[in-house]
Coordinates of C-alpha atoms in Angstrom, one line a residue:
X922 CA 105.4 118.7 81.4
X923 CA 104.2 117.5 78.2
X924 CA 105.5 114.4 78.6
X925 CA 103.9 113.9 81.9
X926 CA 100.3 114.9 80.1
X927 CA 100.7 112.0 77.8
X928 CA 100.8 109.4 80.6
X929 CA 98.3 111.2 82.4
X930 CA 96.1 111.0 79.6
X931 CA 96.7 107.1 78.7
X932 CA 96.2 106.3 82.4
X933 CA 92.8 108.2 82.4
X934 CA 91.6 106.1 79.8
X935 CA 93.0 102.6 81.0
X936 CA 91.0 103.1 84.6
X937 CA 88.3 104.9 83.2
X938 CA 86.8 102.0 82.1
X939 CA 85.5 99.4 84.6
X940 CA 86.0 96.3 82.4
X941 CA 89.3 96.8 82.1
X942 CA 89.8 97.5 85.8
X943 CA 88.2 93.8 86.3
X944 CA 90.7 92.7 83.9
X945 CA 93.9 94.4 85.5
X946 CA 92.5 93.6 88.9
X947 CA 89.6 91.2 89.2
X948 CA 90.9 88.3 87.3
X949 CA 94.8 88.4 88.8
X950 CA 93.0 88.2 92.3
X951 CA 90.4 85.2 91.1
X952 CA 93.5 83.1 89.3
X953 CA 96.1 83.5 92.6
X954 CA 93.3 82.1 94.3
X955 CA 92.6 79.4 92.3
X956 CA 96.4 78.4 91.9
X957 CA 97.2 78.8 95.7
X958 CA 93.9 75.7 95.9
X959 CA 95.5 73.9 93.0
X960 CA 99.3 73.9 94.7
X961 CA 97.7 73.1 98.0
X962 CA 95.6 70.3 97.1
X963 CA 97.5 68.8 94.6
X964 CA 100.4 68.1 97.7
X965 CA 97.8 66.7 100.6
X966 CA 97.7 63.3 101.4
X967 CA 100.8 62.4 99.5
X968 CA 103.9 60.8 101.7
X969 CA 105.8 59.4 99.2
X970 CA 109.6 59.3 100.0
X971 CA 111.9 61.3 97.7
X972 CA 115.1 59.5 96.8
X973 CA 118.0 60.5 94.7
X974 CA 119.1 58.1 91.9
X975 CA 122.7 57.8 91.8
X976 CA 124.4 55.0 89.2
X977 CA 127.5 53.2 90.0
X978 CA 130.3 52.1 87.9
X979 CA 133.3 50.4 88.8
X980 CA 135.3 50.2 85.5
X981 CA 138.2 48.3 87.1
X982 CA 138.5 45.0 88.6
X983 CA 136.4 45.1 91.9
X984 CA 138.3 45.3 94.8
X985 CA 138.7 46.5 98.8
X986 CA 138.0 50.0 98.1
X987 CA 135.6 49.6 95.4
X988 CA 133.5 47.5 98.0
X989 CA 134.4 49.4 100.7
X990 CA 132.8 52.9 99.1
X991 CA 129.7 50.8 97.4
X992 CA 128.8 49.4 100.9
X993 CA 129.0 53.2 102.5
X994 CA 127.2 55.3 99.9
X995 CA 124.3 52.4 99.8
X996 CA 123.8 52.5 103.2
X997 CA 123.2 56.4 102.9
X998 CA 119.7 57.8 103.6
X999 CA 118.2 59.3 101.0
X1000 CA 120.1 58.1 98.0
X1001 CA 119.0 55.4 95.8
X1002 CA 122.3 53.8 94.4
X1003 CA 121.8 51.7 91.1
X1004 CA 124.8 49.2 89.9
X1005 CA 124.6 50.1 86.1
X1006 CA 126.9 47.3 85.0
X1007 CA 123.9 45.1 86.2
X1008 CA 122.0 46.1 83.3
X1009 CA 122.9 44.5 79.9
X1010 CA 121.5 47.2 77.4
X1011 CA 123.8 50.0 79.2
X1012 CA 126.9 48.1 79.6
X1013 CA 127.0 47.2 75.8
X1014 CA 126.7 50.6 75.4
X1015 CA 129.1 51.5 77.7
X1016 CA 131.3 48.9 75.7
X1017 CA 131.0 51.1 72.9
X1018 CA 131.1 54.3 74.1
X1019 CA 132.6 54.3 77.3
X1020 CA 131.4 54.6 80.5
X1021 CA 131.8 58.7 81.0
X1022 CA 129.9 59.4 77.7
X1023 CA 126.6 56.8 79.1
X1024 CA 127.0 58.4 82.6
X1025 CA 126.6 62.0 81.1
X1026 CA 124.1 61.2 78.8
X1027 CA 121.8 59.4 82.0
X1028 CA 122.3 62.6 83.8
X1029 CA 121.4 65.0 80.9
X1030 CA 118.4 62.5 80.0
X1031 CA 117.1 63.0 83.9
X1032 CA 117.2 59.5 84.2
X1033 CA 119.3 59.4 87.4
X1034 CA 121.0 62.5 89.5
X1035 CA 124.1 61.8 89.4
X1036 CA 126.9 58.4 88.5
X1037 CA 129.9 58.0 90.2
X1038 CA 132.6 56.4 88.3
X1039 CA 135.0 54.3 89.9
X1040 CA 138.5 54.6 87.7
X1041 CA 140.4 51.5 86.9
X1042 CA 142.8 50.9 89.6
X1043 CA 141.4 52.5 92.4
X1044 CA 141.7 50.1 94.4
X1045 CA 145.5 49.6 93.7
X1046 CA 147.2 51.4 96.5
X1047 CA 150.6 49.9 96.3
X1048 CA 153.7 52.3 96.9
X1049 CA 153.9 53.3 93.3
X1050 CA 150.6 53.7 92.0
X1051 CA 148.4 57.1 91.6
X1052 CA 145.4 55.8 91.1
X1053 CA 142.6 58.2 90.4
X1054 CA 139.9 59.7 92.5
X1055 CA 135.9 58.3 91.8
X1056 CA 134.8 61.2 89.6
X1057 CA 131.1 61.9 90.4
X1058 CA 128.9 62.8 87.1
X1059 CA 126.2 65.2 88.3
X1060 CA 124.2 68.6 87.5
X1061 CA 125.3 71.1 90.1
X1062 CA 122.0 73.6 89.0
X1063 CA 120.0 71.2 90.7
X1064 CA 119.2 70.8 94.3
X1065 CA 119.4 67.0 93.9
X1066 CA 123.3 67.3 92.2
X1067 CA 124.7 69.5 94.6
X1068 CA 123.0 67.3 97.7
X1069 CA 125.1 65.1 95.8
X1070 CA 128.3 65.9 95.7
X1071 CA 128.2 66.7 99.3
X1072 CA 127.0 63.4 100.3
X1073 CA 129.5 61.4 98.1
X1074 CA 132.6 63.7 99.3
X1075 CA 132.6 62.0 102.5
X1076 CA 132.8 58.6 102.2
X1077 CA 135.4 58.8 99.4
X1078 CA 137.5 61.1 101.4
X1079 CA 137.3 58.2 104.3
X1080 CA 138.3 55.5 102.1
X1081 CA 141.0 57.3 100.8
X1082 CA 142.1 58.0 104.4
X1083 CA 141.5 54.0 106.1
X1084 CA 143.3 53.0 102.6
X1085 CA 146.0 55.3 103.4
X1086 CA 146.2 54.5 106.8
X1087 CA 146.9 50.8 105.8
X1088 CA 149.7 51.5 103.6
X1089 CA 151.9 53.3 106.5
X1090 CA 151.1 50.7 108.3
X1091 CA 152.3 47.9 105.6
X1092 CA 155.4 50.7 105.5
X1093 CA 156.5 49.9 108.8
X1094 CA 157.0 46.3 107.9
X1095 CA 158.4 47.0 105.0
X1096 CA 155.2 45.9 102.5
X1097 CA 155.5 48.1 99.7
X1098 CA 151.5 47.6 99.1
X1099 CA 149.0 47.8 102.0
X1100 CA 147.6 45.6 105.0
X1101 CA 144.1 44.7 104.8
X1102 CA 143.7 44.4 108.6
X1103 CA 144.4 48.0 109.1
X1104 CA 142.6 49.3 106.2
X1105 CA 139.4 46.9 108.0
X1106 CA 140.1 48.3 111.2
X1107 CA 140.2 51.9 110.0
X1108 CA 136.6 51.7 108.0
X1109 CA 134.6 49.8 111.3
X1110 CA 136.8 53.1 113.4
X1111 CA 135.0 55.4 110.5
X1112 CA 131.4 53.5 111.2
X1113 CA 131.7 53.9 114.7
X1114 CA 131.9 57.8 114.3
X1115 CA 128.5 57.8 112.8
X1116 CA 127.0 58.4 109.2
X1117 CA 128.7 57.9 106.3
X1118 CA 128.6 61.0 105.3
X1119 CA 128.5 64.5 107.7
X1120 CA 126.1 66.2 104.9
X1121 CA 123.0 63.3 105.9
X1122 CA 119.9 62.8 103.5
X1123 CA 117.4 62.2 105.2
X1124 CA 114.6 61.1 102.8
X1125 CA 111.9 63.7 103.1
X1126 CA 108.1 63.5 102.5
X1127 CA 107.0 64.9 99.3
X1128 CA 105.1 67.4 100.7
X1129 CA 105.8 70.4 98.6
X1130 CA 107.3 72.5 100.6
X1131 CA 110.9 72.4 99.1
X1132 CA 110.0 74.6 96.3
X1133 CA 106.7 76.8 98.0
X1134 CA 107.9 77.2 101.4
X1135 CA 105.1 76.6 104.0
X1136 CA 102.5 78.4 102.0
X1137 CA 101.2 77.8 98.4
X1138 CA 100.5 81.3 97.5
X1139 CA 104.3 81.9 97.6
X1140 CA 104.7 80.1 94.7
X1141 CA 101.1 81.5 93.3
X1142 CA 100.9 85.5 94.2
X1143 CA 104.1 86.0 92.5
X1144 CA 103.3 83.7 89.3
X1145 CA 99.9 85.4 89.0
X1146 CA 100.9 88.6 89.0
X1147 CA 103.9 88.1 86.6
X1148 CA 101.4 86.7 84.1
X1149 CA 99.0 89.4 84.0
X1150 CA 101.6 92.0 84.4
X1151 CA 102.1 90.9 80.8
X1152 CA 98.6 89.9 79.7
X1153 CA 97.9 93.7 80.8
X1154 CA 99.7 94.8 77.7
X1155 CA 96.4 94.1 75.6
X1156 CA 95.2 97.4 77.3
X1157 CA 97.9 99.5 77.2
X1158 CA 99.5 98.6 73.6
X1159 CA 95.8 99.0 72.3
X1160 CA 95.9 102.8 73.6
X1161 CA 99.0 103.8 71.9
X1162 CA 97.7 102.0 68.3
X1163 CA 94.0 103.6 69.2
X1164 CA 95.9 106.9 68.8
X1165 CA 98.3 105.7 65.7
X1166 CA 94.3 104.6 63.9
X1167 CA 93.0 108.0 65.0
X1168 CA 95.8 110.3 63.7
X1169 CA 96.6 111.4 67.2
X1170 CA 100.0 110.7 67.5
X1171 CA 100.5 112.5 63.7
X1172 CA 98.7 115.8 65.4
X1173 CA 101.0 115.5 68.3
X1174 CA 103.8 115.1 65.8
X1175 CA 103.3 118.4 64.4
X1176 CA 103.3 120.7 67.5
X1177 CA 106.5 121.1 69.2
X1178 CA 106.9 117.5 70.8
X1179 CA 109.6 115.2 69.5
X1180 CA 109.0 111.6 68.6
X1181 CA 111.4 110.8 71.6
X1182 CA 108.9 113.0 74.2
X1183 CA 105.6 111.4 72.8
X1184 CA 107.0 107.6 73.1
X1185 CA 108.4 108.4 76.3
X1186 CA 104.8 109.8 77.5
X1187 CA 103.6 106.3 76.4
X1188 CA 106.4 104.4 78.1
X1189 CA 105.6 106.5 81.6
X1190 CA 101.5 105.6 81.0
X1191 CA 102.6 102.0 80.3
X1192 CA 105.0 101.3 83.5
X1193 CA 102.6 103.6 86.0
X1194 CA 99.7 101.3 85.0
X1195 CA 102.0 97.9 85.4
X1196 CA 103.9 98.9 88.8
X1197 CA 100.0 100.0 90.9
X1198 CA 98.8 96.8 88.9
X1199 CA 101.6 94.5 90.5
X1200 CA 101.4 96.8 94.1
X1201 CA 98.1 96.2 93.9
X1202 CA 98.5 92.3 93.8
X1203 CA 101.5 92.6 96.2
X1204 CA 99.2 94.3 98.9
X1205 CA 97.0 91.5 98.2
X1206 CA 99.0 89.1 99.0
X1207 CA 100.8 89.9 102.1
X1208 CA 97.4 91.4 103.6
X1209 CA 94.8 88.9 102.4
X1210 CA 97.1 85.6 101.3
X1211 CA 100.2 86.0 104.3
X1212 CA 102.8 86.0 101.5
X1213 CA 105.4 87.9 103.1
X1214 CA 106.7 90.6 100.6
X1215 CA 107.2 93.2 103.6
X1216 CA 109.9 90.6 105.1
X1217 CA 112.4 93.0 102.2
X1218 CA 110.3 95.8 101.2
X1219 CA 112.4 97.9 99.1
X1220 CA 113.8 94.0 97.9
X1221 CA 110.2 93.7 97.0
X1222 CA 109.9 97.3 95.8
X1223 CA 113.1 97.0 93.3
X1224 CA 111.7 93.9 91.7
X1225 CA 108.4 95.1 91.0
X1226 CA 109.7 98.2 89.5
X1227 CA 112.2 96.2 87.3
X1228 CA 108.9 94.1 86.6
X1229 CA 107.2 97.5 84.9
X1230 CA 110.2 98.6 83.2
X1231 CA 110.5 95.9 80.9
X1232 CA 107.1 95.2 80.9
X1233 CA 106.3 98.7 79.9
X1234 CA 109.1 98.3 77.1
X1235 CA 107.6 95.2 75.8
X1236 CA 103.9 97.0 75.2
X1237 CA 105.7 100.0 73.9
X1238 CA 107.5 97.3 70.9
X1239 CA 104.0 95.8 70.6
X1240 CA 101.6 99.0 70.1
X1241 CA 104.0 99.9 67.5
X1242 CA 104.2 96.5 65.3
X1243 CA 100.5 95.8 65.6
X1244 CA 98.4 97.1 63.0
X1245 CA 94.9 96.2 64.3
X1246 CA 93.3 95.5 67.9
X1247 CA 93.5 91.6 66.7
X1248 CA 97.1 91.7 66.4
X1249 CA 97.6 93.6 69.2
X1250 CA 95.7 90.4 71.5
X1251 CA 97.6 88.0 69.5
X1252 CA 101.3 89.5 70.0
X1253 CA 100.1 90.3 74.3
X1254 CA 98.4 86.6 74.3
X1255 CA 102.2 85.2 72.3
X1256 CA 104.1 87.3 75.1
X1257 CA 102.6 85.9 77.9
X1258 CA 102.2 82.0 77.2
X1259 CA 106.1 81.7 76.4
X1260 CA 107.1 84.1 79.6
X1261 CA 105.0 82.6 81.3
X1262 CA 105.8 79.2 80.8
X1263 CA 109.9 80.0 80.5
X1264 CA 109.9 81.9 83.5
X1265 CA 108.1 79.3 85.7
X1266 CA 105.3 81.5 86.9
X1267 CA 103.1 78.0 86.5
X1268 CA 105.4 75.8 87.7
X1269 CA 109.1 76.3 89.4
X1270 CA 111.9 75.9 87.2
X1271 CA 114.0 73.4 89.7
X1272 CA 111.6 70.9 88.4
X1273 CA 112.4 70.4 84.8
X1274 CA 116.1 71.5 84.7
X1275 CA 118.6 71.2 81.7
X1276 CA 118.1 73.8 78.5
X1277 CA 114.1 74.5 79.3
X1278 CA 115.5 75.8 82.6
X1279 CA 118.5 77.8 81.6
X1280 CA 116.6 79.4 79.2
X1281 CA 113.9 80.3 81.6
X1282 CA 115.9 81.8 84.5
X1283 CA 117.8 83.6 81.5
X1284 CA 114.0 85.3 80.5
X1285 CA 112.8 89.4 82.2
X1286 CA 110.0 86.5 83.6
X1287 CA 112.5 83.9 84.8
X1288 CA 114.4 86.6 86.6
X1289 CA 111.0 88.7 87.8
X1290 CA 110.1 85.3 89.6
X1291 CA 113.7 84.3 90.7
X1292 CA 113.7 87.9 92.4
X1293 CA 110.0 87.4 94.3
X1294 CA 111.0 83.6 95.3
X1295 CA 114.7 84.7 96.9
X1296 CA 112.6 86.9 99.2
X1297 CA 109.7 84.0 100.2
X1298 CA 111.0 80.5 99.5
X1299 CA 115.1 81.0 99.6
X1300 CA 115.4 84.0 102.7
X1301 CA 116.8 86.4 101.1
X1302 CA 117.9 89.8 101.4
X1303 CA 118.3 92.6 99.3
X1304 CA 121.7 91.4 98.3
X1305 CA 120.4 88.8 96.1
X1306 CA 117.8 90.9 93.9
X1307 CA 120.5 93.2 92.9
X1308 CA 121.0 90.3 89.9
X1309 CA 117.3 89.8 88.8
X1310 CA 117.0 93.8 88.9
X1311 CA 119.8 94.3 86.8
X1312 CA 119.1 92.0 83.7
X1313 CA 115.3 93.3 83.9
X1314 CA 116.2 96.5 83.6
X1315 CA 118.8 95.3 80.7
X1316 CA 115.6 93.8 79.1
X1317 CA 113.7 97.1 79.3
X1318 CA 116.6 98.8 77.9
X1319 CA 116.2 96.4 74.8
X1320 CA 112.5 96.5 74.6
X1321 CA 113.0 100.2 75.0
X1322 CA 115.6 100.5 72.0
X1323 CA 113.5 98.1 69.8
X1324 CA 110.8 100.2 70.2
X1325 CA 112.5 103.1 69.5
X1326 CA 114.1 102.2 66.8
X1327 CA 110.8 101.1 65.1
X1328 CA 109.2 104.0 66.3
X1329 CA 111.1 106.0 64.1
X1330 CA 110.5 104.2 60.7
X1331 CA 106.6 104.3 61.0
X1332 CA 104.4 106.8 59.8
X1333 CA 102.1 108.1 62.6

C-alpha cells in the first residue's frame, strides 16, 4: 500500500501543476499538428516517377542469353537498368577488384538497388557445361531489393527454360550444343504470354503514400507521441531528484520501506504519468486526426504500455544519475534527440537503410514506432506487435536493473 502512496504522491505533483500539463499535453498536440502539415505539404504537387536502379554486368563474353535477359529486364516497368561496364572509372575498378566486391559496395553505398551479375559462361549451354545462374546483388531490408528480386526471378527463370528448350531440341538431331531457332521461337512464345516478369513494377507517383498510408498523421501521431513520451522524463526524473535534494527519500529510508518499495513507488508514478500521456495523444488521434489505433485496440493497448515501461525505466536511471535540475534537462533532452532520430519518429526508417537503420529498428524507439506503423501503414494484427512488445519490455527490464543497481550505491 505504501508503494502505491508513493506513486500517488509523484502523480499529484506532476498534474498539479498547469505548466507541466501544457507540456505533457499541449505541446505533443501543437507538434502532431504541425508534422501531419509538414508531411502533407511537403508530398502535394509532386509526380515524379520512382524507378529502381539496377546495374548490369555481363563478366563473360556477350552472348544469346546474355542479350536475351538484358533486353527483358530493360523492358520492365519500373526498373531503371544501368550497363556498368559502360562506365570507365567502375570497370577499372572492377578490373582490380572484381566485379562482386564493386557490385556490393554500389549497393551498400545506395548508389543503385540492386546489380545482377551475369557469370562467365552463361550463355554456354552446350551438353557439358554448368554454367552458373545471374546472381543478383541486392538489400532484401529494403522495399526496393526485395521488389527486386521478384522482378529479376522471372525473366531468368524464362531464359533458362527457352535456352533449355533449344538444347532438347538440338538433342533430337544429335547437336550436343543448342539451336538458336528454338531458343528464338521459345523467348517471342514467353513475350506473347505477357510481362516479363509476373511480379510487374509499375512506376508509381511519388506521392508519399508508400510509407504514411493515405493519411500524414499516421506517420505523425505516433512520432509525436514517442518523442514526448521521452521529453516527459524532464518532469518526472526532476520529482524523484527533488526528493533525493530534500532528504525525502533518506526519511522514507528510515521507516520500514525498503529501497526496492520506494524505487518501485517511483517507477509506478513514472509509467502511470507516460501510459495516460500516450492514451491521451492516442485518443487524439483516432478522434480528432482519423488515425485508426481502434482498427487493433488491445494491439494498440500492448504497445503503448510497452512504450511506458521502458520509458518509466529510463527516467527512473536518469533521476538517479543527475545531480542538479540542469543535468536532469540535459540527460531527458540527450535521450530524446538520439531516440528520436534512431527510432524514426521524424522520418521513417525505410528511407535511409544500411547501419543507421538497423540500429534504429534495434532501439525501445525504433520498435515503439515499428509496433504503431504495423497497425496503420503495414495492416497488421496483433500477431505482429507481439515482437516490438517483447524487446521493449526487455529494455525496461535493463533500464529497470540499471537503475536499480545505481540506486543502491547512492546515498539518499
Amino acid at each position: 500500500m505504501r508503494v502505491i502512496d508513493i506513486c500517488l504522491k509523484d502523480l499529484a505533483e506532476m498534474l498539479g501543476d498547469r505548466r507541466i500539463l501544457l507540456f505533457l499535453v499541449g505541446m505533443p498536440l501543437v507538434f502532431t499538428l504541425f508534422m501531419g502539415f509538414a508531411y502533407r505539404s511537403g508530398t502535394e504537387g509532386e509526380a515524379e516517377v520512382s524507378l529502381i536502379e539496377l546495374g548490369w554486368v555481363d563478366a563473360g563474353t556477350e552472348g544469346a542469353l546474355s542479350h536475351a535477359l538484358y533486353e527483358m529486364v530493360s523492358e520492365m516497368e519500373g526498373i531503371h537498368l544501368v550497363d556498368l561496364s559502360q562506365d570507365t572509372a567502375t570497370a577499372a575498378k572492377a578490373a582490380a577488384s572484381g566485379w562482386r566486391q564493386v557490385a556490393d559496395e554500389k549497393v551498400r553505398s545506395g548508389s543503385l538497388n540492386g546489380v545482377l551479375l551475369v557469370a562467365p559462361g552463361y550463355s554456354d549451354r552446350s551438353a557439358d557445361a554448368s554454367p552458373q545462374s545471374p546472381v543478383l546483388i541486392t538489400d532484401q531490408s529494403t522495399a526496393e531489393g526485395r521488389a527486386l528480386v521478384q522482378a529479376v526471378r522471372i525473366p531468368i527463370a524464362r531464359v533458362a527454360s527457352a535456352a533449355e528448350i533449344a538444347r532438347l531440341v538440338a538433342s533430337e538431331s544429335g547437336d550436343t550444343g543448342w539451336d538458336i531457332s528454338a531458343f528464338e521461337s521459345a523467348l517471342a512464345a514467353w513475350g506473347r504470354a505477357g510481362s516479363p516478369g509476373l511480379v510487374r513494377l509499375a512506376a508509381q507517383e511519388d506521392t508519399g503514400e508508400a510509407w504514411y498510408g493515405d493519411n500524414p498523421y499516421n506517420m505523425a501521431s505516433p512520432g509525436i507521441l514517442v518523442m514526448f513520451a521521452i521529453m516527459a522524463l524532464v518532469t518526472s526524473a526532476n520529482v524523484l531528484l527533488a526528493e533525493r535534494k530534500a532528504g525525502t527519500l533518506a526519511r522514507m529510508a528510515t521507516t520500514s520501506l525498503t529501497r526496492w518499495q520506494i524505487l518501485l513507488g517511483h517507477a509506478l508514478g513514472m509509467f502511470a504519468i507516460t501510459l495516460m500521456q500516450v492514451l491521451l495523444l492516442v485518443v487524439f488521434g483516432q478522434v480528432v486526426l482519423g488515425v485508426d489505433y481502434a482498427r487493433e485496440p488491445l494491439a494498440t493497448l500492448l504497445i503503448s504500455l510497452a512504450l511506458s515501461l521502458w520509458v518509466g525505466g529510463l527516467g527512473l536511471t536518469i533521476g538517479i544519475l543527475a545531480n542538479d535540475d540542469s543535468q536532469v534537462v540535459l540527460f531527458a533532452l540527450l535521450a530524446m534527440f538520439i531516440l528520436s532520430a534512431l527510432g524514426g519518429t521524424w522520418f521513417p526508417l525505410d528511407l535511409v537503410g544500411g547501419a543507421f537503420a538497423a540500429i534504429g529498428r534495434a532501439s525501445p524507439s525504433g520498435q515503439a514506432m515499428s509496433g504503431y506503423q504495423d497497425i496503420l501503414i503495414r495492416g497488421s494484427g496483433l500477431s505482429a506487435v507481439w515482437q516490438p512488445v517483447g524487446i521493449m519490455v526487455a529494455w525496461a527490464l535493463g533500464f529497470s536493473a540499471l537503475a536499480w543497481w545505481l540506486f543502491r550505491r547512492i546515498r539518499v
